[in-house]
Amino acid sequence: MAVSDDLLDSLTRHDVYLRRYSTATLRKVLAQLRRLDAEVTERLLGEVSDLSRARQEALLRDIRKVIQSAYRDATGALQVDLDALASYEVRYQTDLFRRVVPVRLETVTPTPEQVVAAVNARPFQGRLLREVYPELAESAWRQVRDTIRAGFIEGRTTDQIIRDLRGTAANGYKDGILAKTRRDVESVVRTAINHTANSARESYYEANSDLVKGVRFNATLDSRTTLVCAGNDGKVFEVGKGPRPPLHYNCRSSTSPVLKSWRELGFDADELPASTRASMSGQVPADLDYDGWLRRQPKEFQDDVLGERKADLFRSGTKVDRFTDASGREYSLAELQRREQ
C-alpha cells in the first residue's frame, strides 16, 4: 500500500527530530554528571599526598558514594524523559495514521501506562533498561577507582591524578577518564531513546494488528550505517517478530508499519503510486533498500563503507546482508568466501 510509503516518509522526518531530542536529553543528563568533576576533585584536594592504605580505601569509598549518587540522579531524570517519550510516541502514531491514511480507520491507542510497561519490559541489548543503569555507575566507579589507585601506587601527585581524571585543557578535557565515562553515558542515552521510540511503535502496531500486516526495518542511508542494519534494511517482518532497532549501541535504524492493502481492508480500490524515502543523497524511491542504494553510489564510497575487498565482492553481486550472520555478527573475508562457496 502506497500509504505505507507515506507513513515511512513522515516517520523518516520524525526520526530526525527524535535524534535532535536525544541530543537535548543527553545535555540534561550530562549536566547532572558534570558535578562529579568538582566533587571528586574536592575530595582529592582535601587529602595529603602520602596516605595510609586504610585512608586511601576510605577515600575511594567516599568517592564511590558520590559517583553512585550522581548516576542515580542522572539516570532517574533520563527515565522520566523516556517514559514521557513512550507516551508521546504512541500519540504521534495515532495522529500520523489519522493524517496520512486517506480514509478514517478505527485504531486502538494503548494507554500511557501500557506503553511504558511494554517499553520497560522489552530487552535493551539483552538487558532491561533498569539493569543497564547500575552497570553505567559501576563502570564509571571502576575506571575512576583504578586511575586513583594507580596514581597512589606510582607516587603521582594529587594534581597529576586529577589531570588523569579530568583530562587536559589543551584537549578540551576530552582525554580524561571522566570524559570516557560520559561517552559511555552518551551511547546509552542515544540508544535508550531509539529503543523507547521503536518499542512504543511496536506496542501501537500490536494493538492495531488488524490494520498493520508487517513492520518494515529502516536503516539510515548513509556511510555510517552498520552492516547488520544495512542487511535488514527494507525487510518486512511480522508484527511482534523479527529483529527490531536498536541492534547495537548508537543504532539509528527505525521501523515503520506496512498496512494491509485496500482490498485486504475491504475497500474496492487500487493502490496509490509509490512514494519516496530520504537518504544522504536526496529523496529515493521508498522501496529502495540499503543494498540497492549502495549500488548507486560511487566506487570510492562503496570501498569506504565496506572495505575494498568486500566492496569488490559486493560489486560482483554479493548482497549486503550476506556480510553478516543470522545474529548480526560480521563475517571475516574468509568466512564470507566460505559461505559463498
CSV table of C-alpha atoms in Angstrom, one decimal:
chain,number,residue,atom,x,y,z
A,1,MET,CA,0.0,0.0,0.0
A,2,ALA,CA,1.4,3.4,-1.0
A,3,VAL,CA,0.0,4.8,2.2
A,4,SER,CA,2.7,2.7,3.9
A,5,ASP,CA,5.3,4.7,1.9
A,6,ASP,CA,3.7,8.0,3.1
A,7,LEU,CA,3.9,6.8,6.7
A,8,LEU,CA,7.6,5.9,6.1
A,9,ASP,CA,8.3,9.3,4.7
A,10,SER,CA,6.6,11.1,7.7
A,11,LEU,CA,8.4,8.8,10.2
A,12,THR,CA,11.8,9.5,8.5
A,13,ARG,CA,11.3,13.2,9.3
A,14,HIS,CA,10.1,12.3,12.8
A,15,ASP,CA,13.2,10.2,13.4
A,16,VAL,CA,15.4,13.2,12.5
A,17,TYR,CA,13.6,15.2,15.2
A,18,LEU,CA,14.0,12.3,17.6
A,19,ARG,CA,17.8,12.4,17.1
A,20,ARG,CA,17.7,16.1,18.0
A,21,TYR,CA,15.6,15.3,21.0
A,22,SER,CA,18.2,12.7,22.1
A,23,THR,CA,20.9,15.4,21.9
A,24,ALA,CA,18.8,17.7,24.2
A,25,THR,CA,18.1,14.9,26.6
A,26,LEU,CA,21.8,14.0,26.6
A,27,ARG,CA,22.8,17.5,27.6
A,28,LYS,CA,20.4,17.4,30.6
A,29,VAL,CA,21.9,14.0,31.7
A,30,LEU,CA,25.5,15.1,31.3
A,31,ALA,CA,24.8,18.4,33.1
A,32,GLN,CA,23.9,16.4,36.2
A,33,LEU,CA,27.0,14.2,35.8
A,34,ARG,CA,29.5,17.1,35.4
A,35,ARG,CA,29.2,17.8,39.1
A,36,LEU,CA,31.3,14.7,39.5
A,37,ASP,CA,34.3,16.6,38.3
A,38,ALA,CA,34.1,19.1,41.1
A,39,GLU,CA,33.1,16.7,43.8
A,40,VAL,CA,35.8,14.1,43.1
A,41,THR,CA,38.4,16.9,42.7
A,42,GLU,CA,37.3,18.4,46.0
A,43,ARG,CA,37.7,15.2,47.9
A,44,LEU,CA,41.2,14.5,46.4
A,45,LEU,CA,42.4,18.0,47.2
A,46,GLY,CA,41.3,17.6,50.7
A,47,GLU,CA,43.8,14.8,51.2
A,48,VAL,CA,47.6,14.9,51.6
A,49,SER,CA,49.7,13.1,49.1
A,50,ASP,CA,51.1,10.4,51.4
A,51,LEU,CA,48.1,8.5,52.6
A,52,SER,CA,48.0,5.2,54.5
A,53,ARG,CA,46.4,2.3,52.7
A,54,ALA,CA,43.4,2.4,55.0
A,55,ARG,CA,42.9,6.1,54.4
A,56,GLN,CA,43.2,5.5,50.6
A,57,GLU,CA,40.4,2.9,50.7
A,58,ALA,CA,38.2,5.2,52.9
A,59,LEU,CA,38.7,8.0,50.3
A,60,LEU,CA,37.7,5.6,47.5
A,61,ARG,CA,34.6,4.5,49.3
A,62,ASP,CA,33.6,8.2,49.7
A,63,ILE,CA,34.2,8.8,46.0
A,64,ARG,CA,32.1,5.8,45.1
A,65,LYS,CA,29.2,7.2,47.0
A,66,VAL,CA,29.5,10.4,45.1
A,67,ILE,CA,29.5,8.6,41.8
A,68,GLN,CA,26.6,6.4,42.7
A,69,SER,CA,24.5,9.4,43.8
A,70,ALA,CA,25.3,11.4,40.7
A,71,TYR,CA,24.4,8.5,38.3
A,72,ARG,CA,21.3,7.7,40.3
A,73,ASP,CA,20.0,11.2,39.9
A,74,ALA,CA,21.0,11.4,36.2
A,75,THR,CA,19.5,8.0,35.2
A,76,GLY,CA,16.4,8.8,37.2
A,77,ALA,CA,15.9,12.0,35.2
A,78,LEU,CA,16.6,10.1,32.0
A,79,GLN,CA,13.9,7.5,32.8
A,80,VAL,CA,11.4,10.3,33.4
A,81,ASP,CA,12.1,11.6,29.9
A,82,LEU,CA,11.9,8.1,28.4
A,83,ASP,CA,8.6,7.4,29.9
A,84,ALA,CA,7.2,10.7,28.6
A,85,LEU,CA,8.7,9.9,25.1
A,86,ALA,CA,7.0,6.5,25.1
A,87,SER,CA,3.6,8.0,25.8
A,88,TYR,CA,4.2,10.8,23.2
A,89,GLU,CA,5.3,8.3,20.5
A,90,VAL,CA,2.0,6.4,20.7
A,91,ARG,CA,0.1,9.6,20.5
A,92,TYR,CA,2.2,10.6,17.5
A,93,GLN,CA,1.4,7.3,15.8
A,94,THR,CA,-2.3,7.7,16.3
A,95,ASP,CA,-2.2,11.2,14.9
A,96,LEU,CA,0.0,10.1,12.0
A,97,PHE,CA,-2.5,7.4,10.9
A,98,ARG,CA,-5.3,10.0,11.0
A,99,ARG,CA,-3.3,12.5,8.9
A,100,VAL,CA,-1.8,10.2,6.3
A,101,VAL,CA,-4.4,7.4,5.7
A,102,PRO,CA,-7.0,8.9,3.3
A,103,VAL,CA,-9.9,7.1,4.9
A,104,ARG,CA,-11.0,7.0,8.5
A,105,LEU,CA,-9.9,3.8,10.1
A,106,GLU,CA,-10.7,2.7,13.6
A,107,THR,CA,-7.5,2.4,15.6
A,108,VAL,CA,-6.6,1.4,19.1
A,109,THR,CA,-4.4,3.6,21.2
A,110,PRO,CA,-2.7,1.9,24.1
A,111,THR,CA,-2.8,3.8,27.4
A,112,PRO,CA,0.4,5.5,28.5
A,113,GLU,CA,0.7,3.0,31.4
A,114,GLN,CA,0.5,0.1,28.9
A,115,VAL,CA,3.1,1.6,26.6
A,116,VAL,CA,5.6,2.5,29.4
A,117,ALA,CA,5.2,-1.0,30.9
A,118,ALA,CA,5.8,-2.6,27.4
A,119,VAL,CA,8.9,-0.5,26.7
A,120,ASN,CA,10.4,-1.2,30.1
A,121,ALA,CA,9.7,-4.9,29.8
A,122,ARG,CA,11.4,-5.2,26.3
A,123,PRO,CA,15.1,-6.2,26.4
A,124,PHE,CA,17.6,-3.5,25.6
A,125,GLN,CA,20.7,-5.1,24.2
A,126,GLY,CA,19.8,-8.3,26.0
A,127,ARG,CA,19.0,-6.5,29.3
A,128,LEU,CA,16.3,-4.3,30.7
A,129,LEU,CA,16.9,-0.6,31.0
A,130,ARG,CA,16.7,-0.8,34.8
A,131,GLU,CA,19.6,-3.3,34.6
A,132,VAL,CA,21.7,-1.0,32.4
A,133,TYR,CA,21.7,2.0,34.7
A,134,PRO,CA,23.6,0.4,37.7
A,135,GLU,CA,26.1,-1.0,35.3
A,136,LEU,CA,26.9,2.5,34.0
A,137,ALA,CA,27.6,3.7,37.5
A,138,GLU,CA,29.6,0.7,38.4
A,139,SER,CA,31.7,1.0,35.2
A,140,ALA,CA,32.4,4.7,35.9
A,141,TRP,CA,33.4,3.9,39.5
A,142,ARG,CA,35.8,1.1,38.4
A,143,GLN,CA,37.5,3.4,35.9
A,144,VAL,CA,37.9,6.2,38.5
A,145,ARG,CA,39.0,3.8,41.2
A,146,ASP,CA,41.6,2.2,39.1
A,147,THR,CA,43.0,5.6,38.0
A,148,ILE,CA,43.3,6.8,41.6
A,149,ARG,CA,44.8,3.6,42.8
A,150,ALA,CA,47.4,3.5,40.0
A,151,GLY,CA,48.2,7.1,40.9
A,152,PHE,CA,48.8,6.3,44.6
A,153,ILE,CA,51.0,3.3,43.7
A,154,GLU,CA,53.1,5.2,41.1
A,155,GLY,CA,53.6,8.1,43.6
A,156,ARG,CA,51.8,10.6,41.4
A,157,THR,CA,50.8,14.0,42.9
A,158,THR,CA,47.2,14.9,43.6
A,159,ASP,CA,47.3,17.4,40.7
A,160,GLN,CA,48.6,14.6,38.4
A,161,ILE,CA,45.8,12.2,39.5
A,162,ILE,CA,43.2,14.9,39.0
A,163,ARG,CA,44.6,15.6,35.5
A,164,ASP,CA,44.3,11.9,34.7
A,165,LEU,CA,40.7,12.0,35.7
A,166,ARG,CA,39.6,15.3,34.2
A,167,GLY,CA,41.9,15.4,31.2
A,168,THR,CA,43.9,18.4,29.9
A,169,ALA,CA,42.8,21.8,28.8
A,170,ALA,CA,44.8,21.5,25.6
A,171,ASN,CA,42.5,18.7,24.6
A,172,GLY,CA,39.3,20.3,25.8
A,173,TYR,CA,39.2,17.9,28.8
A,174,LYS,CA,38.2,15.1,26.4
A,175,ASP,CA,41.2,12.9,27.2
A,176,GLY,CA,40.4,12.2,30.9
A,177,ILE,CA,38.8,9.2,32.5
A,178,LEU,CA,35.7,11.1,33.4
A,179,ALA,CA,35.2,12.1,29.7
A,180,LYS,CA,35.4,8.5,28.8
A,181,THR,CA,32.6,7.6,31.3
A,182,ARG,CA,30.5,10.4,29.8
A,183,ARG,CA,30.9,8.9,26.3
A,184,ASP,CA,29.6,5.6,27.7
A,185,VAL,CA,26.6,7.5,29.0
A,186,GLU,CA,26.1,9.2,25.7
A,187,SER,CA,25.9,5.9,23.9
A,188,VAL,CA,23.4,4.5,26.4
A,189,VAL,CA,21.2,7.7,26.3
A,190,ARG,CA,21.0,7.7,22.5
A,191,THR,CA,20.4,4.0,22.3
A,192,ALA,CA,17.7,4.1,25.0
A,193,ILE,CA,15.8,6.8,23.1
A,194,ASN,CA,15.9,4.7,20.0
A,195,HIS,CA,14.8,1.7,22.0
A,196,THR,CA,11.9,3.6,23.6
A,197,ALA,CA,10.6,5.1,20.4
A,198,ASN,CA,10.7,1.8,18.4
A,199,SER,CA,9.3,-0.2,21.3
A,200,ALA,CA,6.4,2.3,21.7
A,201,ARG,CA,5.7,2.0,18.0
A,202,GLU,CA,5.7,-1.8,18.3
A,203,SER,CA,3.1,-1.5,21.0
A,204,TYR,CA,0.9,0.5,18.7
A,205,TYR,CA,1.4,-1.9,15.8
A,206,GLU,CA,0.5,-4.9,18.0
A,207,ALA,CA,-2.7,-3.1,19.2
A,208,ASN,CA,-3.7,-2.5,15.6
A,209,SER,CA,-2.6,-5.8,14.0
A,210,ASP,CA,-6.0,-5.9,12.2
A,211,LEU,CA,-4.6,-2.9,10.1
A,212,VAL,CA,-0.9,-3.5,10.2
A,213,LYS,CA,0.3,-6.6,8.5
A,214,GLY,CA,4.0,-6.1,8.9
A,215,VAL,CA,6.8,-4.0,10.3
A,216,ARG,CA,9.5,-2.6,8.0
A,217,PHE,CA,13.1,-2.2,9.2
A,218,ASN,CA,14.5,1.1,8.0
A,219,ALA,CA,18.3,1.7,8.1
A,220,THR,CA,19.7,5.2,7.7
A,221,LEU,CA,21.0,5.5,4.1
A,222,ASP,CA,24.5,6.9,4.7
A,223,SER,CA,28.1,5.8,5.2
A,224,ARG,CA,27.9,5.3,9.0
A,225,THR,CA,25.3,2.5,8.8
A,226,THR,CA,26.5,-0.8,10.2
A,227,LEU,CA,26.3,-3.9,8.0
A,228,VAL,CA,23.9,-5.6,10.3
A,229,CYS,CA,21.4,-2.7,9.9
A,230,ALA,CA,22.1,-2.4,6.2
A,231,GLY,CA,21.4,-6.1,5.8
A,232,ASN,CA,18.0,-5.8,7.4
A,233,ASP,CA,17.0,-2.5,5.6
A,234,GLY,CA,13.7,-2.8,3.7
A,235,LYS,CA,12.9,-6.2,5.1
A,236,VAL,CA,9.3,-6.6,6.4
A,237,PHE,CA,8.7,-8.8,9.5
A,238,GLU,CA,5.5,-9.9,11.2
A,239,VAL,CA,4.2,-7.8,14.0
A,240,GLY,CA,5.9,-8.8,17.2
A,241,LYS,CA,8.5,-10.9,15.4
A,242,GLY,CA,11.9,-10.4,13.8
A,243,PRO,CA,14.8,-8.0,14.6
A,244,ARG,CA,14.0,-4.5,15.9
A,245,PRO,CA,16.2,-1.5,16.4
A,246,PRO,CA,18.4,-0.8,18.2
A,247,LEU,CA,20.5,-3.7,17.0
A,248,HIS,CA,23.6,-2.2,18.6
A,249,TYR,CA,24.7,0.8,20.7
A,250,ASN,CA,24.2,4.1,18.8
A,251,CYS,CA,21.9,2.4,16.4
A,252,ARG,CA,19.9,4.9,14.2
A,253,SER,CA,17.6,2.5,12.5
A,254,SER,CA,13.9,2.6,12.9
A,255,THR,CA,10.6,0.9,12.0
A,256,SER,CA,7.5,1.8,10.1
A,257,PRO,CA,4.2,0.0,9.6
A,258,VAL,CA,3.2,-1.8,6.4
A,259,LEU,CA,-0.6,-1.6,6.2
A,260,LYS,CA,-2.9,-4.2,4.6
A,261,SER,CA,-3.9,-3.4,1.1
A,262,TRP,CA,-7.1,-1.6,0.4
A,263,ARG,CA,-8.7,-4.8,-0.8
A,264,GLU,CA,-7.5,-6.6,2.3
A,265,LEU,CA,-9.2,-3.9,4.4
A,266,GLY,CA,-12.4,-4.4,2.4
A,267,PHE,CA,-12.2,-1.4,0.0
A,268,ASP,CA,-12.7,-1.8,-3.7
A,269,ALA,CA,-9.7,0.4,-4.7
A,270,ASP,CA,-6.3,0.2,-6.3
A,271,GLU,CA,-3.1,1.1,-4.5
A,272,LEU,CA,-1.7,4.7,-4.8
A,273,PRO,CA,1.6,5.4,-6.6
A,274,ALA,CA,4.8,4.7,-4.7
A,275,SER,CA,6.3,7.4,-2.5
A,276,THR,CA,10.0,8.2,-1.7
A,277,ARG,CA,12.3,8.0,1.3
A,278,ALA,CA,15.1,10.2,2.5
A,279,SER,CA,18.8,9.4,2.0
A,280,MET,CA,22.1,11.4,2.4
A,281,SER,CA,22.0,11.8,-1.4
A,282,GLY,CA,18.4,13.1,-1.5
A,283,GLN,CA,15.0,11.5,-1.9
A,284,VAL,CA,15.0,8.0,-3.4
A,285,PRO,CA,12.1,5.5,-4.1
A,286,ALA,CA,10.5,4.2,-0.9
A,287,ASP,CA,11.1,0.6,-2.0
A,288,LEU,CA,14.8,1.1,-2.5
A,289,ASP,CA,16.7,-0.7,0.3
A,290,TYR,CA,20.3,-0.1,1.5
A,291,ASP,CA,21.7,-2.7,-0.9
A,292,GLY,CA,20.1,-1.0,-3.9
A,293,TRP,CA,21.0,2.4,-2.6
A,294,LEU,CA,24.7,1.5,-2.1
A,295,ARG,CA,24.9,0.1,-5.6
A,296,ARG,CA,24.0,3.5,-6.9
A,297,GLN,CA,26.9,5.1,-5.1
A,298,PRO,CA,30.4,5.7,-6.5
A,299,LYS,CA,33.1,3.0,-6.2
A,300,GLU,CA,35.1,5.1,-3.7
A,301,PHE,CA,32.1,5.4,-1.4
A,302,GLN,CA,31.4,1.7,-1.6
A,303,ASP,CA,35.1,1.0,-0.7
A,304,ASP,CA,34.9,3.3,2.2
A,305,VAL,CA,31.7,1.7,3.6
A,306,LEU,CA,32.6,-1.9,3.1
A,307,GLY,CA,36.4,-2.0,2.7
A,308,GLU,CA,38.0,-2.6,-0.7
A,309,ARG,CA,37.8,-6.5,-0.7
A,310,LYS,CA,34.3,-6.7,0.5
A,311,ALA,CA,33.3,-3.9,-1.9
A,312,ASP,CA,34.8,-6.0,-4.8
A,313,LEU,CA,32.5,-8.9,-3.8
A,314,PHE,CA,29.6,-6.5,-3.4
A,315,ARG,CA,30.1,-5.2,-7.0
A,316,SER,CA,30.4,-8.7,-8.3
A,317,GLY,CA,26.8,-9.4,-7.0
A,318,THR,CA,27.1,-10.3,-3.3
A,319,LYS,CA,24.2,-8.8,-1.3
A,320,VAL,CA,24.9,-6.6,1.7
A,321,ASP,CA,23.1,-9.0,4.0
A,322,ARG,CA,25.5,-11.8,3.1
A,323,PHE,CA,28.3,-10.0,5.0
A,324,THR,CA,26.7,-10.8,8.4
A,325,ASP,CA,25.4,-14.0,10.0
A,326,ALA,CA,21.9,-14.5,11.5
A,327,SER,CA,22.9,-12.9,14.8
A,328,GLY,CA,24.3,-9.8,13.0
A,329,ARG,CA,27.9,-10.7,13.6
A,330,GLU,CA,30.1,-9.5,10.6
A,331,TYR,CA,31.9,-12.2,8.7
A,332,SER,CA,35.6,-12.0,8.1
A,333,LEU,CA,36.5,-12.2,4.4
A,334,ALA,CA,37.5,-15.9,4.9
A,335,GLU,CA,34.1,-16.7,6.5
A,336,LEU,CA,32.3,-14.8,3.8
A,337,GLN,CA,34.1,-16.7,1.0
A,338,ARG,CA,33.5,-20.0,2.7
A,339,ARG,CA,29.8,-19.1,3.0
A,340,GLU,CA,29.5,-18.1,-0.6
A,341,GLN,CA,31.1,-21.3,-1.8
